[in-house]
PDB file of C-alpha atoms in Angstrom:
ATOM      1  CA  MET A  61       7.072  -8.676  14.251  1.00 47.00           C
ATOM      2  CA  LYS A  62       3.494  -9.040  15.443  1.00 54.00           C
ATOM      3  CA  LYS A  63       3.039 -12.274  17.384  1.00 64.00           C
ATOM      4  CA  SER A  64      -0.567 -12.942  16.417  1.00 79.00           C
ATOM      5  CA  GLY A  65      -2.681 -12.602  13.326  1.00 89.00           C
ATOM      6  CA  LEU A  66      -6.359 -12.346  12.494  1.00 92.00           C
ATOM      7  CA  PHE A  67      -6.705 -16.058  13.227  1.00 95.00           C
ATOM      8  CA  ALA A  68      -5.428 -18.051  16.208  1.00 95.00           C
ATOM      9  CA  LYS A  69      -4.200 -21.629  16.556  1.00 95.00           C
ATOM     10  CA  GLN A  70      -7.015 -24.149  15.970  1.00 96.00           C
ATOM     11  CA  ASP A  71      -9.122 -21.556  14.117  1.00 96.00           C
ATOM     12  CA  PHE A  72     -10.297 -22.402  10.614  1.00 96.00           C
ATOM     13  CA  ILE A  73      -9.396 -20.222   7.648  1.00 96.00           C
ATOM     14  CA  SER A  74     -12.023 -21.434   5.233  1.00 95.00           C
ATOM     15  CA  ASN A  75     -11.306 -25.183   5.174  1.00 94.00           C
ATOM     16  CA  TYR A  76      -7.800 -24.962   6.610  1.00 97.00           C
ATOM     17  CA  LEU A  77      -6.991 -25.566  10.272  1.00 98.00           C
ATOM     18  CA  VAL A  78      -4.469 -23.086  11.687  1.00 98.00           C
ATOM     19  CA  LYS A  79      -1.462 -24.798  13.278  1.00 97.00           C
ATOM     20  CA  PHE A  80       0.825 -21.776  13.676  1.00 95.00           C
ATOM     21  CA  TYR A  81       0.873 -18.079  12.868  1.00 97.00           C
ATOM     22  CA  LEU A  82       4.264 -17.567  11.222  1.00 95.00           C
ATOM     23  CA  GLY A  83       4.303 -13.789  10.892  1.00 93.00           C
ATOM     24  CA  GLY A  84       3.224 -11.016   8.595  1.00 93.00           C
ATOM     25  CA  ASP A  85       4.012  -7.733   6.907  1.00 92.00           C
ATOM     26  CA  SER A  86       2.017  -4.830   5.505  1.00 93.00           C
ATOM     27  CA  LEU A  87       0.425  -7.036   2.822  1.00 96.00           C
ATOM     28  CA  VAL A  88      -0.061 -10.565   4.131  1.00 97.00           C
ATOM     29  CA  GLU A  89      -0.247 -12.806   7.168  1.00 97.00           C
ATOM     30  CA  THR A  90       1.443 -16.188   6.902  1.00 97.00           C
ATOM     31  CA  TYR A  91       0.141 -19.345   8.566  1.00 98.00           C
ATOM     32  CA  ARG A  92       1.107 -22.990   8.683  1.00 98.00           C
ATOM     33  CA  VAL A  93      -2.171 -24.823   8.215  1.00 98.00           C
ATOM     34  CA  GLU A  94      -3.541 -28.315   7.756  1.00 98.00           C
ATOM     35  CA  ASP A  95      -5.943 -29.207   4.968  1.00 97.00           C
ATOM     36  CA  LYS A  96      -8.887 -31.610   5.153  1.00 95.00           C
ATOM     37  CA  ILE A  97      -6.718 -34.674   4.517  1.00 96.00           C
ATOM     38  CA  GLY A  98      -4.120 -33.703   7.128  1.00 96.00           C
ATOM     39  CA  GLU A  99      -1.426 -32.332   4.794  1.00 97.00           C
ATOM     40  CA  LEU A 100       0.531 -29.286   5.922  1.00 98.00           C
ATOM     41  CA  LYS A 101       0.363 -26.152   3.802  1.00 98.00           C
ATOM     42  CA  ILE A 102       1.533 -22.560   3.974  1.00 98.00           C
ATOM     43  CA  LEU A 103      -1.350 -20.106   3.733  1.00 98.00           C
ATOM     44  CA  LYS A 104      -0.814 -16.493   2.680  1.00 98.00           C
ATOM     45  CA  LEU A 105      -3.751 -14.362   3.761  1.00 98.00           C
ATOM     46  CA  ILE A 106      -4.014 -10.907   2.204  1.00 98.00           C
ATOM     47  CA  LYS A 107      -4.855  -8.343   4.844  1.00 96.00           C
ATOM     48  CA  PRO A 108      -8.211  -6.699   4.128  1.00 94.00           C
ATOM     49  CA  ASP A 109      -6.730  -3.193   4.314  1.00 93.00           C
ATOM     50  CA  ALA A 110      -3.986  -4.205   1.847  1.00 95.00           C
ATOM     51  CA  LEU A 111      -6.367  -5.125  -0.975  1.00 95.00           C
ATOM     52  CA  GLU A 112      -6.458  -1.596  -2.355  1.00 95.00           C
ATOM     53  CA  LYS A 113      -2.655  -1.675  -2.662  1.00 97.00           C
ATOM     54  CA  LEU A 114      -2.654  -4.759  -4.897  1.00 97.00           C
ATOM     55  CA  ASP A 115      -3.677  -5.525  -8.463  1.00 97.00           C
ATOM     56  CA  VAL A 116      -5.845  -8.456  -7.393  1.00 97.00           C
ATOM     57  CA  ASP A 117      -6.844  -9.393 -10.961  1.00 97.00           C
ATOM     58  CA  ALA A 118      -3.184  -9.660 -12.028  1.00 96.00           C
ATOM     59  CA  LEU A 119      -2.404 -11.725  -8.931  1.00 97.00           C
ATOM     60  CA  SER A 120      -5.331 -14.049  -9.656  1.00 97.00           C
ATOM     61  CA  ASN A 121      -4.309 -14.491 -13.300  1.00 96.00           C
ATOM     62  CA  HIS A 122      -0.712 -15.225 -12.323  1.00 94.00           C
ATOM     63  CA  LEU A 123      -1.785 -17.932  -9.886  1.00 95.00           C
ATOM     64  CA  LYS A 124      -3.991 -19.497 -12.562  1.00 94.00           C
ATOM     65  CA  LYS A 125      -0.980 -19.693 -14.903  1.00 91.00           C
ATOM     66  CA  CYS A 126       1.030 -21.364 -12.155  1.00 90.00           C
ATOM     67  CA  GLN A 127      -1.642 -24.068 -12.021  1.00 86.00           C
ATOM     68  CA  MET A 128      -1.154 -24.886 -15.689  1.00 84.00           C
ATOM     69  CA  LEU A 129       2.593 -25.518 -15.545  1.00 78.00           C
ATOM     70  CA  LYS A 130       4.061 -28.148 -13.261  1.00 79.00           C
ATOM     71  CA  HIS A 131       7.681 -28.981 -12.526  1.00 87.00           C
ATOM     72  CA  ALA A 132       9.314 -31.151  -9.868  1.00 89.00           C
ATOM     73  CA  ASN A 133      11.227 -28.144  -8.504  1.00 93.00           C
ATOM     74  CA  GLN A 134       8.331 -25.687  -8.648  1.00 93.00           C
ATOM     75  CA  ILE A 135       6.251 -25.513  -5.491  1.00 95.00           C
ATOM     76  CA  ASN A 136       2.563 -26.146  -6.099  1.00 94.00           C
ATOM     77  CA  VAL A 137       0.516 -23.008  -5.473  1.00 96.00           C
ATOM     78  CA  SER A 138      -3.268 -22.751  -5.385  1.00 97.00           C
ATOM     79  CA  VAL A 139      -5.453 -20.285  -7.240  1.00 97.00           C
ATOM     80  CA  LEU A 140      -6.532 -17.154  -5.390  1.00 98.00           C
ATOM     81  CA  LYS A 141      -9.327 -18.128  -3.005  1.00 97.00           C
ATOM     82  CA  SER A 142     -11.720 -16.112  -0.860  1.00 96.00           C
ATOM     83  CA  PHE A 143     -14.244 -16.395   1.964  1.00 95.00           C
ATOM     84  CA  GLU A 144     -16.427 -14.063   3.984  1.00 93.00           C
ATOM     85  CA  ASN A 145     -15.417 -13.081   7.507  1.00 90.00           C
ATOM     86  CA  GLN A 146     -17.293 -10.504   9.603  1.00 88.00           C
ATOM     87  CA  GLY A 147     -18.721  -8.851   6.524  1.00 88.00           C
ATOM     88  CA  LYS A 148     -15.396  -8.677   4.677  1.00 90.00           C
ATOM     89  CA  THR A 149     -14.095 -10.725   1.757  1.00 93.00           C
ATOM     90  CA  ILE A 150     -10.775 -12.296   2.681  1.00 95.00           C
ATOM     91  CA  TYR A 151      -8.423 -13.411  -0.112  1.00 98.00           C
ATOM     92  CA  TYR A 152      -5.714 -16.018   0.293  1.00 98.00           C
ATOM     93  CA  TYR A 153      -3.660 -18.654  -1.487  1.00 98.00           C
ATOM     94  CA  VAL A 154      -1.856 -21.748  -0.237  1.00 98.00           C
ATOM     95  CA  TYR A 155       1.191 -23.703  -1.251  1.00 97.00           C
ATOM     96  CA  ASP A 156       2.950 -26.882  -0.180  1.00 96.00           C
ATOM     97  CA  PHE A 157       4.782 -26.901   3.137  1.00 97.00           C
ATOM     98  CA  ILE A 158       8.479 -27.681   2.719  1.00 97.00           C
ATOM     99  CA  VAL A 159      10.840 -29.010   5.379  1.00 96.00           C
ATOM    100  CA  GLY A 160      13.328 -26.194   5.024  1.00 96.00           C
ATOM    101  CA  GLU A 161      13.364 -22.424   4.642  1.00 97.00           C
ATOM    102  CA  SER A 162      13.552 -19.646   2.087  1.00 97.00           C
ATOM    103  CA  LEU A 163      16.934 -18.262   1.076  1.00 98.00           C
ATOM    104  CA  SER A 164      15.736 -15.003   2.618  1.00 97.00           C
ATOM    105  CA  GLU A 165      15.378 -16.701   6.009  1.00 96.00           C
ATOM    106  CA  LEU A 166      18.821 -18.291   5.663  1.00 97.00           C
ATOM    107  CA  LEU A 167      20.446 -14.945   4.807  1.00 97.00           C
ATOM    108  CA  THR A 168      18.662 -13.285   7.715  1.00 96.00           C
ATOM    109  CA  ARG A 169      20.289 -15.808  10.046  1.00 95.00           C
ATOM    110  CA  LYS A 170      23.739 -15.959   8.457  1.00 96.00           C
ATOM    111  CA  ILE A 171      24.052 -12.595   6.581  1.00 94.00           C
ATOM    112  CA  TYR A 172      26.312 -14.241   3.983  1.00 94.00           C
ATOM    113  CA  LEU A 173      27.159 -17.799   2.936  1.00 95.00           C
ATOM    114  CA  GLY A 174      30.693 -17.670   1.582  1.00 89.00           C
ATOM    115  CA  VAL A 175      32.027 -18.528  -1.872  1.00 94.00           C
ATOM    116  CA  ARG A 176      31.672 -22.305  -1.969  1.00 93.00           C
ATOM    117  CA  GLN A 177      28.127 -22.606  -0.601  1.00 94.00           C
ATOM    118  CA  SER A 178      26.959 -19.637  -2.678  1.00 96.00           C
ATOM    119  CA  CYS A 179      28.362 -20.993  -5.943  1.00 96.00           C
ATOM    120  CA  VAL A 180      26.871 -24.452  -5.483  1.00 95.00           C
ATOM    121  CA  LEU A 181      23.547 -22.840  -4.643  1.00 96.00           C
ATOM    122  CA  GLY A 182      23.778 -20.540  -7.688  1.00 96.00           C
ATOM    123  CA  GLN A 183      24.535 -23.533  -9.900  1.00 96.00           C
ATOM    124  CA  LYS A 184      21.441 -25.355  -8.612  1.00 96.00           C
ATOM    125  CA  ILE A 185      19.226 -22.288  -9.118  1.00 96.00           C
ATOM    126  CA  LEU A 186      20.449 -21.862 -12.700  1.00 95.00           C
ATOM    127  CA  LYS A 187      19.686 -25.495 -13.477  1.00 93.00           C
ATOM    128  CA  VAL A 188      16.183 -25.348 -11.997  1.00 93.00           C
ATOM    129  CA  ILE A 189      15.219 -22.057 -13.663  1.00 90.00           C
ATOM    130  CA  SER A 190      16.515 -23.126 -17.070  1.00 87.00           C
ATOM    131  CA  ASP A 191      14.245 -26.190 -16.896  1.00 85.00           C
ATOM    132  CA  LEU A 192      11.073 -24.271 -16.011  1.00 82.00           C
ATOM    133  CA  GLU A 193       8.607 -23.618 -18.803  1.00 70.00           C
ATOM    134  CA  PHE A 194       7.056 -20.705 -16.936  1.00 63.00           C
ATOM    135  CA  LYS A 195       9.760 -18.043 -16.627  1.00 64.00           C
ATOM    136  CA  ASN A 196       7.583 -15.147 -15.427  1.00 74.00           C
ATOM    137  CA  ILE A 197       8.977 -15.500 -11.900  1.00 85.00           C
ATOM    138  CA  PHE A 198      10.984 -13.025  -9.870  1.00 91.00           C
ATOM    139  CA  ILE A 199      14.248 -14.532  -8.642  1.00 94.00           C
ATOM    140  CA  THR A 200      14.810 -13.180  -5.143  1.00 96.00           C
ATOM    141  CA  PRO A 201      15.749 -14.726  -1.780  1.00 97.00           C
ATOM    142  CA  GLU A 202      12.001 -14.961  -1.051  1.00 97.00           C
ATOM    143  CA  THR A 203      11.237 -17.144  -4.080  1.00 97.00           C
ATOM    144  CA  ILE A 204      14.154 -19.540  -3.586  1.00 97.00           C
ATOM    145  CA  ILE A 205      13.112 -22.293  -1.171  1.00 98.00           C
ATOM    146  CA  LEU A 206      15.671 -24.699   0.281  1.00 98.00           C
ATOM    147  CA  ASN A 207      14.394 -28.210   0.941  1.00 98.00           C
ATOM    148  CA  TYR A 208      16.371 -29.858   3.759  1.00 97.00           C
ATOM    149  CA  GLN A 209      14.440 -33.127   3.751  1.00 94.00           C
ATOM    150  CA  ASN A 210      17.315 -35.010   2.098  1.00 91.00           C
ATOM    151  CA  GLU A 211      21.034 -34.856   2.821  1.00 91.00           C
ATOM    152  CA  ASP A 212      21.715 -32.807  -0.310  1.00 93.00           C
ATOM    153  CA  THR A 213      19.819 -29.505  -0.125  1.00 95.00           C
ATOM    154  CA  GLU A 214      17.302 -29.235  -2.950  1.00 97.00           C
ATOM    155  CA  VAL A 215      16.436 -25.896  -4.553  1.00 97.00           C
ATOM    156  CA  LEU A 216      12.757 -25.245  -5.157  1.00 96.00           C
ATOM    157  CA  ILE A 217      11.114 -22.244  -6.783  1.00 95.00           C
ATOM    158  CA  LEU A 218       8.106 -20.481  -5.302  1.00 96.00           C
ATOM    159  CA  PRO A 219       6.467 -18.982  -8.409  1.00 94.00           C
ATOM    160  CA  ILE A 220       4.765 -16.090  -6.622  1.00 95.00           C
ATOM    161  CA  LEU A 221       6.069 -12.891  -5.042  1.00 96.00           C
ATOM    162  CA  ILE A 222       3.171 -10.884  -3.633  1.00 96.00           C
ATOM    163  CA  ASN A 223       5.056  -7.573  -3.832  1.00 95.00           C
ATOM    164  CA  GLN A 224       5.218  -7.779  -7.626  1.00 94.00           C
ATOM    165  CA  PHE A 225       1.479  -7.060  -7.666  1.00 96.00           C
ATOM    166  CA  ILE A 226       1.694  -3.764  -5.775  1.00 96.00           C
ATOM    167  CA  LYS A 227      -0.038  -1.064  -7.798  1.00 96.00           C
ATOM    168  CA  PRO A 228       2.365   1.413  -9.450  1.00 94.00           C
ATOM    169  CA  ASP A 229       1.297   4.472  -7.446  1.00 95.00           C
ATOM    170  CA  ILE A 230       1.420   2.829  -3.997  1.00 96.00           C
ATOM    171  CA  GLN A 231       3.961   3.966  -1.413  1.00 95.00           C
ATOM    172  CA  GLY A 232       4.845   2.447   1.944  1.00 95.00           C
ATOM    173  CA  VAL A 233       5.383  -1.128   0.722  1.00 95.00           C
ATOM    174  CA  SER A 234       8.810  -2.567  -0.072  1.00 95.00           C
ATOM    175  CA  ASN A 235       9.944  -2.727  -3.697  1.00 96.00           C
ATOM    176  CA  LEU A 236      13.321  -4.227  -2.791  1.00 96.00           C
ATOM    177  CA  TYR A 237      12.780  -7.059  -5.284  1.00 96.00           C
ATOM    178  CA  LEU A 238      13.395  -4.558  -8.107  1.00 96.00           C
ATOM    179  CA  ALA A 239      17.107  -4.570  -7.189  1.00 96.00           C
ATOM    180  CA  TYR A 240      17.334  -8.058  -8.697  1.00 96.00           C
ATOM    181  CA  LEU A 241      16.161  -6.920 -12.153  1.00 95.00           C
ATOM    182  CA  ASP A 242      18.447  -5.721 -14.934  1.00 93.00           C
ATOM    183  CA  ASN A 243      18.525  -2.184 -16.321  1.00 92.00           C
ATOM    184  CA  HIS A 244      15.558  -2.960 -18.561  1.00 92.00           C
ATOM    185  CA  GLN A 245      13.563  -4.301 -15.599  1.00 91.00           C
ATOM    186  CA  ASP A 246      13.138  -7.525 -17.571  1.00 90.00           C
ATOM    187  CA  ILE A 247      11.710 -10.265 -15.350  1.00 86.00           C
ATOM    188  CA  ASP A 248      12.747 -12.906 -17.898  1.00 85.00           C
ATOM    189  CA  ASN A 249      16.435 -11.978 -17.593  1.00 89.00           C
ATOM    190  CA  TYR A 250      16.904 -14.480 -14.811  1.00 92.00           C
ATOM    191  CA  LEU A 251      20.668 -14.675 -15.434  1.00 94.00           C
ATOM    192  CA  TYR A 252      21.130 -11.124 -14.168  1.00 94.00           C
ATOM    193  CA  SER A 253      18.886 -11.840 -11.185  1.00 95.00           C
ATOM    194  CA  ILE A 254      20.824 -14.971 -10.237  1.00 96.00           C
ATOM    195  CA  ALA A 255      24.204 -13.248 -10.589  1.00 96.00           C
ATOM    196  CA  THR A 256      22.992 -10.469  -8.286  1.00 96.00           C
ATOM    197  CA  LEU A 257      21.636 -13.059  -5.876  1.00 97.00           C
ATOM    198  CA  LEU A 258      24.937 -14.963  -5.946  1.00 97.00           C
ATOM    199  CA  TYR A 259      26.895 -11.791  -5.125  1.00 96.00           C
ATOM    200  CA  ARG A 260      24.574 -11.050  -2.230  1.00 96.00           C
ATOM    201  CA  CYS A 261      24.975 -14.599  -0.900  1.00 97.00           C
ATOM    202  CA  ILE A 262      28.769 -14.269  -0.973  1.00 95.00           C
ATOM    203  CA  LEU A 263      29.028 -10.806   0.598  1.00 94.00           C
ATOM    204  CA  GLY A 264      25.680 -10.206   2.277  1.00 94.00           C
ATOM    205  CA  VAL A 265      25.086  -6.998   0.286  1.00 93.00           C
ATOM    206  CA  PHE A 266      24.131  -5.931  -3.234  1.00 94.00           C
ATOM    207  CA  PRO A 267      26.908  -5.256  -5.775  1.00 93.00           C
ATOM    208  CA  TRP A 268      25.489  -1.736  -6.117  1.00 91.00           C
ATOM    209  CA  ARG A 269      25.520   0.217  -2.843  1.00 87.00           C
ATOM    210  CA  TYR A 270      22.003   1.611  -3.039  1.00 92.00           C
ATOM    211  CA  ASP A 271      20.968   4.561  -0.899  1.00 92.00           C
ATOM    212  CA  LEU A 272      17.254   4.938  -1.534  1.00 93.00           C
ATOM    213  CA  ASN A 273      13.830   4.455  -0.013  1.00 96.00           C
ATOM    214  CA  TRP A 274      12.574   1.092  -1.241  1.00 97.00           C
ATOM    215  CA  GLU A 275       9.034   1.995  -0.145  1.00 97.00           C
ATOM    216  CA  ASN A 276       8.628   4.766  -2.701  1.00 97.00           C
ATOM    217  CA  LYS A 277       6.303   4.069  -5.611  1.00 95.00           C
ATOM    218  CA  LYS A 278       7.680   1.668  -8.200  1.00 96.00           C
ATOM    219  CA  SER A 279       8.562   4.193 -10.910  1.00 95.00           C
ATOM    220  CA  ASP A 280      10.573   6.284  -8.429  1.00 97.00           C
ATOM    221  CA  VAL A 281      12.424   3.229  -7.144  1.00 97.00           C
ATOM    222  CA  VAL A 282      13.294   2.121 -10.692  1.00 96.00           C
ATOM    223  CA  SER A 283      14.535   5.620 -11.581  1.00 96.00           C
ATOM    224  CA  GLN A 284      16.707   5.741  -8.475  1.00 95.00           C
ATOM    225  CA  ILE A 285      18.106   2.265  -9.133  1.00 96.00           C
ATOM    226  CA  LEU A 286      19.123   3.195 -12.678  1.00 95.00           C
ATOM    227  CA  GLN A 287      20.535   6.537 -11.541  1.00 94.00           C
ATOM    228  CA  GLU A 288      22.706   4.967  -8.866  1.00 92.00           C
ATOM    229  CA  ARG A 289      23.914   2.241 -11.226  1.00 93.00           C
ATOM    230  CA  ALA A 290      24.904   4.907 -13.766  1.00 92.00           C
ATOM    231  CA  GLN A 291      26.747   7.021 -11.200  1.00 89.00           C
ATOM    232  CA  ASN A 292      28.559   4.256  -9.327  1.00 83.00           C
ATOM    233  CA  ASN A 293      30.887   2.157 -11.438  1.00 79.00           C
ATOM    234  CA  LEU A 294      31.616  -1.370 -10.331  1.00 87.00           C
ATOM    235  CA  VAL A 295      35.330  -2.225 -10.319  1.00 82.00           C
ATOM    236  CA  GLN A 296      36.656  -5.762 -10.653  1.00 83.00           C
ATOM    237  CA  ALA A 297      39.347  -5.027  -8.078  1.00 85.00           C
ATOM    238  CA  ASP A 298      36.632  -4.496  -5.483  1.00 85.00           C
ATOM    239  CA  PHE A 299      35.052  -7.824  -6.404  1.00 91.00           C
ATOM    240  CA  GLU A 300      38.428  -9.568  -6.153  1.00 91.00           C
ATOM    241  CA  LYS A 301      38.833  -8.458  -2.531  1.00 91.00           C
ATOM    242  CA  HIS A 302      36.096 -10.891  -1.571  1.00 90.00           C
ATOM    243  CA  MET A 303      36.228 -13.737  -4.089  1.00 95.00           C
ATOM    244  CA  PRO A 304      38.571 -15.517  -6.532  1.00 95.00           C
ATOM    245  CA  LYS A 305      39.541 -13.484  -9.597  1.00 94.00           C
ATOM    246  CA  GLN A 306      37.849 -15.861 -12.047  1.00 95.00           C
ATOM    247  CA  LEU A 307      34.536 -15.674 -10.185  1.00 96.00           C
ATOM    248  CA  ALA A 308      34.806 -11.888  -9.853  1.00 95.00           C
ATOM    249  CA  ASN A 309      35.188 -11.619 -13.629  1.00 94.00           C
ATOM    250  CA  ILE A 310      32.200 -13.921 -14.256  1.00 95.00           C
ATOM    251  CA  LEU A 311      29.853 -11.970 -11.986  1.00 95.00           C
ATOM    252  CA  LEU A 312      31.033  -8.545 -13.111  1.00 93.00           C
ATOM    253  CA  ASN A 313      30.421  -9.436 -16.775  1.00 92.00           C
ATOM    254  CA  VAL A 314      26.812 -10.366 -15.997  1.00 94.00           C
ATOM    255  CA  ILE A 315      26.016  -7.542 -13.573  1.00 93.00           C
ATOM    256  CA  MET A 316      27.498  -4.954 -15.952  1.00 90.00           C
ATOM    257  CA  HIS A 317      25.388  -6.437 -18.793  1.00 83.00           C
ATOM    258  CA  HIS A 318      28.502  -7.365 -20.799  1.00 81.00           C
ATOM    259  CA  ASP A 319      27.998 -11.073 -21.395  1.00 79.00           C
ATOM    260  CA  LEU A 320      25.102 -12.953 -19.845  1.00 87.00           C
ATOM    261  CA  THR A 321      24.783 -15.995 -22.109  1.00 90.00           C
ATOM    262  CA  LYS A 322      28.033 -17.612 -20.970  1.00 93.00           C
ATOM    263  CA  PHE A 323      27.174 -17.267 -17.271  1.00 95.00           C
ATOM    264  CA  PRO A 324      25.836 -20.804 -16.593  1.00 95.00           C
ATOM    265  CA  GLN A 325      28.748 -22.560 -18.321  1.00 95.00           C
ATOM    266  CA  SER A 326      31.314 -20.160 -16.847  1.00 95.00           C
ATOM    267  CA  LEU A 327      30.019 -20.807 -13.342  1.00 96.00           C
ATOM    268  CA  ASP A 328      30.074 -24.578 -13.933  1.00 95.00           C
ATOM    269  CA  ASN A 329      33.684 -24.350 -15.144  1.00 95.00           C
ATOM    270  CA  PHE A 330      34.708 -22.235 -12.168  1.00 95.00           C
ATOM    271  CA  ILE A 331      33.157 -24.638  -9.659  1.00 94.00           C
ATOM    272  CA  HIS A 332      34.806 -27.613 -11.348  1.00 91.00           C
ATOM    273  CA  GLN A 333      38.257 -26.012 -11.620  1.00 90.00           C
ATOM    274  CA  TYR A 334      38.389 -24.122  -8.331  1.00 87.00           C
ATOM    275  CA  PHE A 335      36.664 -26.436  -5.885  1.00 82.00           C
ATOM    276  CA  LYS A 336      37.879 -29.732  -7.327  1.00 72.00           C
ATOM    277  CA  ARG A 337      41.368 -28.389  -6.800  1.00 58.00           C
ATOM    278  CA  LYS A 338      40.538 -27.755  -3.154  1.00 51.00           C
ATOM    279  CA  LEU A 339      39.408 -31.335  -2.474  1.00 40.00           C
TER     280      LEU A 339
END
C-alpha cells in the first residue's frame, strides 16, 4: 500500500485538516481529518484519474439520499463535495470517525471469527438493517463498521460503497462486492447478503469457491458468478464440517435461495438454543 497520498499531514483538503493518510486504492485515497470545530472525520478523496471510471452523477444522487434518511446505526455521510487543486476539480465526501474498524479490517487481521462471534454479529446486522428506511445499501465487510467505544460492540452501517458506482464497461477495478448479491443481483435482498457474510465470517471464505477475475467489467463478473453457482452445488455435509448442523441448514437454505424469510427468526432461535446451552 502506498504510504502517502496527494495531501500530507497538516495540509488542508478544502476546509479539513489532514491528521493521517490512511491508505488508498485505484479509486480513492482515505484520510483521517479534522473539521473546523475540531471533530474527527474520515475523508474519501476520489483520485482525479479515477473520475472517468465512476458514474459521478449516480454517486452524488446516492449521497443526497443518504442525507435525507437518518438512523442511530447509520453513519452520517456528507454530500459529494469538490474543490479546485492545481487546475483540477477534486471530488470527495466525508463521514463520521468511529472508534473501531470495518468488518473488512477485522477479517483481514483474523481471517475468520468462529461460530459464536459470527452469529452474534450476524444477528446485530440483521436487526440494524431491518430498521433502516433506506435499504439501497450493499452489505459487505466494507459497509459494516464495528464501534468499539462501549463494552458491547455496536454495529453501524456505512451507506456508501464507492465500487458500486464503477461504470459497467470499466475493467481493472474490483467488483468483489457482487459476490454478496443473490442470483438476481438484487441489492435489496439483504438477507442473502448477510447469510453470505455470516458464512465468510465463520470460515474466512465464500460459500461458493469462485475462480474468476473480479476486475473484469461488471457484466462479465456477474455472468461468471452465476455460471459458477450453477456448476458447483453446495452440499449441507460440507457446511456441517465447520459449523453446527442447525446453523448449516439455516445458511444453506438462504444461500441456495430456498427460504429467506425465516432467516432472522431461525438465527435468533439457533443462538438462543445453542449458545444458551453452552453457558
